[in-house]
C-alpha cells in the first residue's frame, strides 16, 4: 500500500469512528427523553398504557433512524473505500 | 518512519490525562445533582433525614462508577503498559485511543446516573414510606445507565492489551491506516455512549420521580422504563460494533 492510499483509507476510518460516535449521541438522548415522558404519562394515566407505549415505540423508531444512517455510513467508510 | 520509544510514553501519558480529566467532569456534576436534591429533601422532610442521607450516599456511590473506571484506565496507562520499541506506532495510538474511549465514555453514564439518583432523592422526600421501592428502582436505573460505560471500559481494555506489536517492514501507508483506525474506535465508543447514557438516565430519573407520585403503578412504570432503556441502548451497541470492527477487522 503506498502512502497516499494509506492516508485516504486512514481518513475514512477515523471518519467512520467519529461518524458512529457523534451519530449515536442524538438518538440516545432523544429516545431516552421519549421513554422518560412515556413513564410520566403512564404513571399519570395508567388506563392508556398501551396507547402511550405504542406512541413511545413509534417515536423512538423515528429518532433511531439517524443512528442507523450513521451505522450505514460508518460501515460504508470501513468496507467500501 | 522514524520511531522512538518516547512516542509511546507521550501517547500513554496524554491518554491518561484525557481519561481522568474528561471523565471526571460529569462524575462531579452527577454527584452534585444527587446531593442537591438530597439537601432539598432534608429541608422538606427533616424527620426522614436518615433515609434520605442513605439514598443520597448510595446514589452517589453508583454515580461515581464511571469516574472510577476512568481512574483505573488512567492508572493502567501510567503503570501497566509495555513500552518496548517493537510496539511502534500501533501501541502509541492504541494507548491514546484507550484514554479517549474511557474519558469520553464516562461523560454520559455519569450524568444519567446523577439525574436518576437526584430524582430518587426527590421522590423519597415526597413519599418516605415507599423509600425502599424507590431505592431499588434507582439502583436498577443507574445500572442500566452504566452499561454503556462498561462498553467503553471493554474497548479501552482491548486497546490497552490486545493490540499487536507493529510488524517489521510494514509500509508507511499501512501504519497510518491502523493508527487512525484505533483512534476512530476510541472516538466511536467514546461519543457513542454519551447519548445513550444520558438518555437512559433521563428515563430512570422520570421513573423514580413518578414512583414517588404514583407508587401503586410501580409495575407499569418499571416495564416502560426497561423497554425505553433497551431501545435507547441500541445506538451504544452500534458504536461498540463499529469500534470492534475498527480494532480487529482491518
XYZ file of C-alpha atoms in Angstrom, chain B residues 12-230:
219
model
C 0.141 6.951 27.203
C 0.541 9.976 29.499
C -1.658 12.122 27.252
C -4.260 9.340 27.193
C -4.179 9.043 30.998
C -4.780 12.772 31.369
C -7.638 12.776 28.867
C -9.223 9.721 30.500
C -9.422 11.014 34.034
C -9.761 14.693 33.150
C -12.747 14.421 30.831
C -14.204 11.501 32.779
C -14.295 13.500 35.995
C -16.404 16.342 34.537
C -19.830 14.760 34.707
C -18.992 12.443 37.601
C -18.758 15.599 39.681
C -21.879 17.132 38.128
C -23.888 13.930 38.649
C -22.893 13.501 42.302
C -23.700 17.161 42.852
C -27.201 16.748 41.375
C -27.891 13.917 43.817
C -26.554 15.825 46.822
C -28.516 18.938 45.835
C -31.826 17.070 45.679
C -30.890 15.254 48.890
C -30.323 18.531 50.735
C -33.591 19.939 49.403
C -35.364 16.773 50.545
C -33.957 17.034 54.080
C -35.335 20.564 54.214
C -38.804 19.304 53.226
C -38.830 16.163 55.397
C -36.431 16.614 58.337
C -37.979 13.559 60.044
C -36.762 11.120 57.386
C -33.329 12.657 57.060
C -31.613 9.307 57.814
C -33.378 7.583 54.952
C -32.637 10.493 52.597
C -29.000 10.548 53.616
C -28.717 6.813 52.916
C -30.378 7.137 49.492
C -28.101 10.064 48.646
C -24.894 8.230 49.576
C -25.834 5.012 47.751
C -26.851 7.019 44.681
C -23.622 8.996 44.695
C -21.554 5.826 45.005
C -23.331 4.351 41.982
C -22.897 7.583 40.015
C -19.138 7.527 40.681
C -18.671 4.153 38.946
C -17.760 5.563 35.551
C -15.348 8.019 37.187
C -13.621 5.074 38.876
C -13.416 3.258 35.530
C -11.594 6.232 34.022
C -9.265 6.379 37.036
C -8.439 2.678 36.564
C -7.723 3.169 32.862
C -5.504 6.179 33.652
C -3.563 4.160 36.273
C -3.102 1.291 33.810
C -1.884 3.733 31.151
C 0.682 5.153 33.585
C 1.887 1.956 35.286
C 0.500 -1.046 33.397
C 1.704 -0.501 29.845
C 4.542 -2.166 27.995
C 6.778 0.373 26.306
C 9.036 -1.593 24.056
C 10.283 -0.289 20.734
C 8.549 -3.247 18.972
C 5.161 -1.771 19.879
C 5.718 1.085 17.488
C 3.027 3.473 16.299
C 0.366 0.776 16.798
C 0.822 0.769 20.579
C 1.168 4.558 20.791
C -2.116 5.232 19.005
C -3.892 2.431 20.879
C -2.875 3.924 24.252
C -4.085 7.391 23.252
C -7.326 5.871 21.921
C -7.887 3.925 25.169
C -7.743 7.190 27.111
C -10.129 8.920 24.679
C -12.570 5.973 24.781
C -12.834 5.854 28.557
C -12.688 9.617 29.100
C -15.476 10.483 26.665
C -17.261 7.237 27.516
C -17.822 8.133 31.148
C -19.431 11.522 30.338
C -22.933 10.288 29.508
C -23.398 7.456 32.033
C -22.317 9.618 34.978
C -24.693 12.404 34.006
C -27.526 9.888 33.564
C -26.870 8.127 36.867
C -26.685 11.510 38.591
C -30.047 12.652 37.209
C -31.622 9.316 38.148
C -30.288 9.489 41.721
C -31.380 13.114 42.098
C -34.963 12.306 41.110
C -34.893 9.329 43.511
C -33.922 11.628 46.423
C -36.763 13.969 45.457
C -39.210 11.039 45.446
C -38.034 9.691 48.800
C -38.591 13.140 50.300
C -42.119 13.157 48.873
C -43.048 9.626 49.994
C -40.636 8.337 52.674
C -42.985 5.349 53.207
C -42.063 3.920 49.790
C -38.365 4.718 50.191
C -37.148 1.144 49.714
C -39.029 0.584 46.458
C -37.680 3.886 45.121
C -34.131 2.998 46.202
C -34.386 -0.326 44.371
C -35.656 1.334 41.210
C -32.900 3.962 41.443
C -30.202 1.284 41.569
C -31.701 -0.604 38.586
C -31.902 2.617 36.567
C -28.338 3.596 37.408
C -27.104 0.135 36.467
C -28.868 0.464 33.087
C -27.223 3.861 32.539
C -23.785 2.473 33.422
C -23.916 -0.365 30.867
C -22.616 1.951 28.158
C -19.712 2.958 30.437
C -18.884 -0.748 30.661
C -18.841 -0.904 26.830
C -16.300 1.932 26.866
C -14.242 0.110 29.514
C -14.207 -3.070 27.409
C -12.975 -1.146 24.345
C -10.331 0.632 26.462
C -9.039 -2.715 27.802
C -8.963 -4.199 24.305
C -6.978 -1.188 23.058
C -4.630 -1.457 26.048
C -3.923 -5.184 25.907
C -4.981 -6.830 22.630
C -3.376 -4.557 20.069
C -0.470 -6.439 18.454
C 3.056 -5.063 18.124
C 3.828 -3.310 14.881
C 5.078 -5.898 12.342
C 8.563 -5.229 10.970
C 8.903 -3.873 7.452
C 5.315 -2.646 7.188
C 4.569 0.189 4.752
C 4.021 3.765 5.939
C 0.518 3.864 4.463
C -0.484 0.771 6.438
C 0.882 2.313 9.676
C -1.192 5.482 9.188
C -4.252 3.375 8.385
C -4.005 1.287 11.559
C -3.248 4.229 13.873
C -6.275 6.149 12.592
C -8.446 3.013 12.911
C -7.553 2.722 16.613
C -8.233 6.412 17.218
C -11.532 6.067 15.336
C -12.533 3.165 17.600
C -11.865 5.327 20.653
C -13.930 8.219 19.293
C -16.729 5.881 18.176
C -17.368 4.286 21.557
C -16.482 7.477 23.457
C -19.012 9.760 21.800
C -21.386 6.855 21.175
C -22.000 6.216 24.878
C -22.684 9.881 25.620
C -26.214 9.898 24.219
C -27.472 6.514 25.463
C -26.019 7.066 28.954
C -27.730 10.456 29.299
C -30.978 9.208 27.742
C -31.277 6.111 29.930
C -30.507 8.263 32.962
C -33.398 10.557 31.991
C -35.752 7.557 31.656
C -34.682 6.175 35.031
C -34.980 9.605 36.648
C -38.529 10.103 35.370
C -39.428 6.571 36.518
C -38.101 7.351 40.022
C -39.957 10.652 40.071
C -43.257 9.044 39.089
C -42.782 6.192 41.538
C -42.801 8.791 44.294
C -46.040 10.329 42.977
C -47.977 7.181 41.990
C -46.476 4.263 43.956
C -49.391 1.976 43.001
C -48.367 1.974 39.322
C -44.926 0.513 40.094
C -45.059 -2.453 37.690
C -46.275 -0.419 34.703
C -43.660 2.297 35.301
C -40.844 -0.241 35.549
C -41.973 -2.046 32.415
C -41.939 1.181 30.410
C -38.546 2.094 31.888
C -36.981 -1.208 30.797
C -38.489 -1.035 27.299
C -37.408 2.577 26.745
C -33.921 1.993 28.139
C -33.405 -1.034 25.901
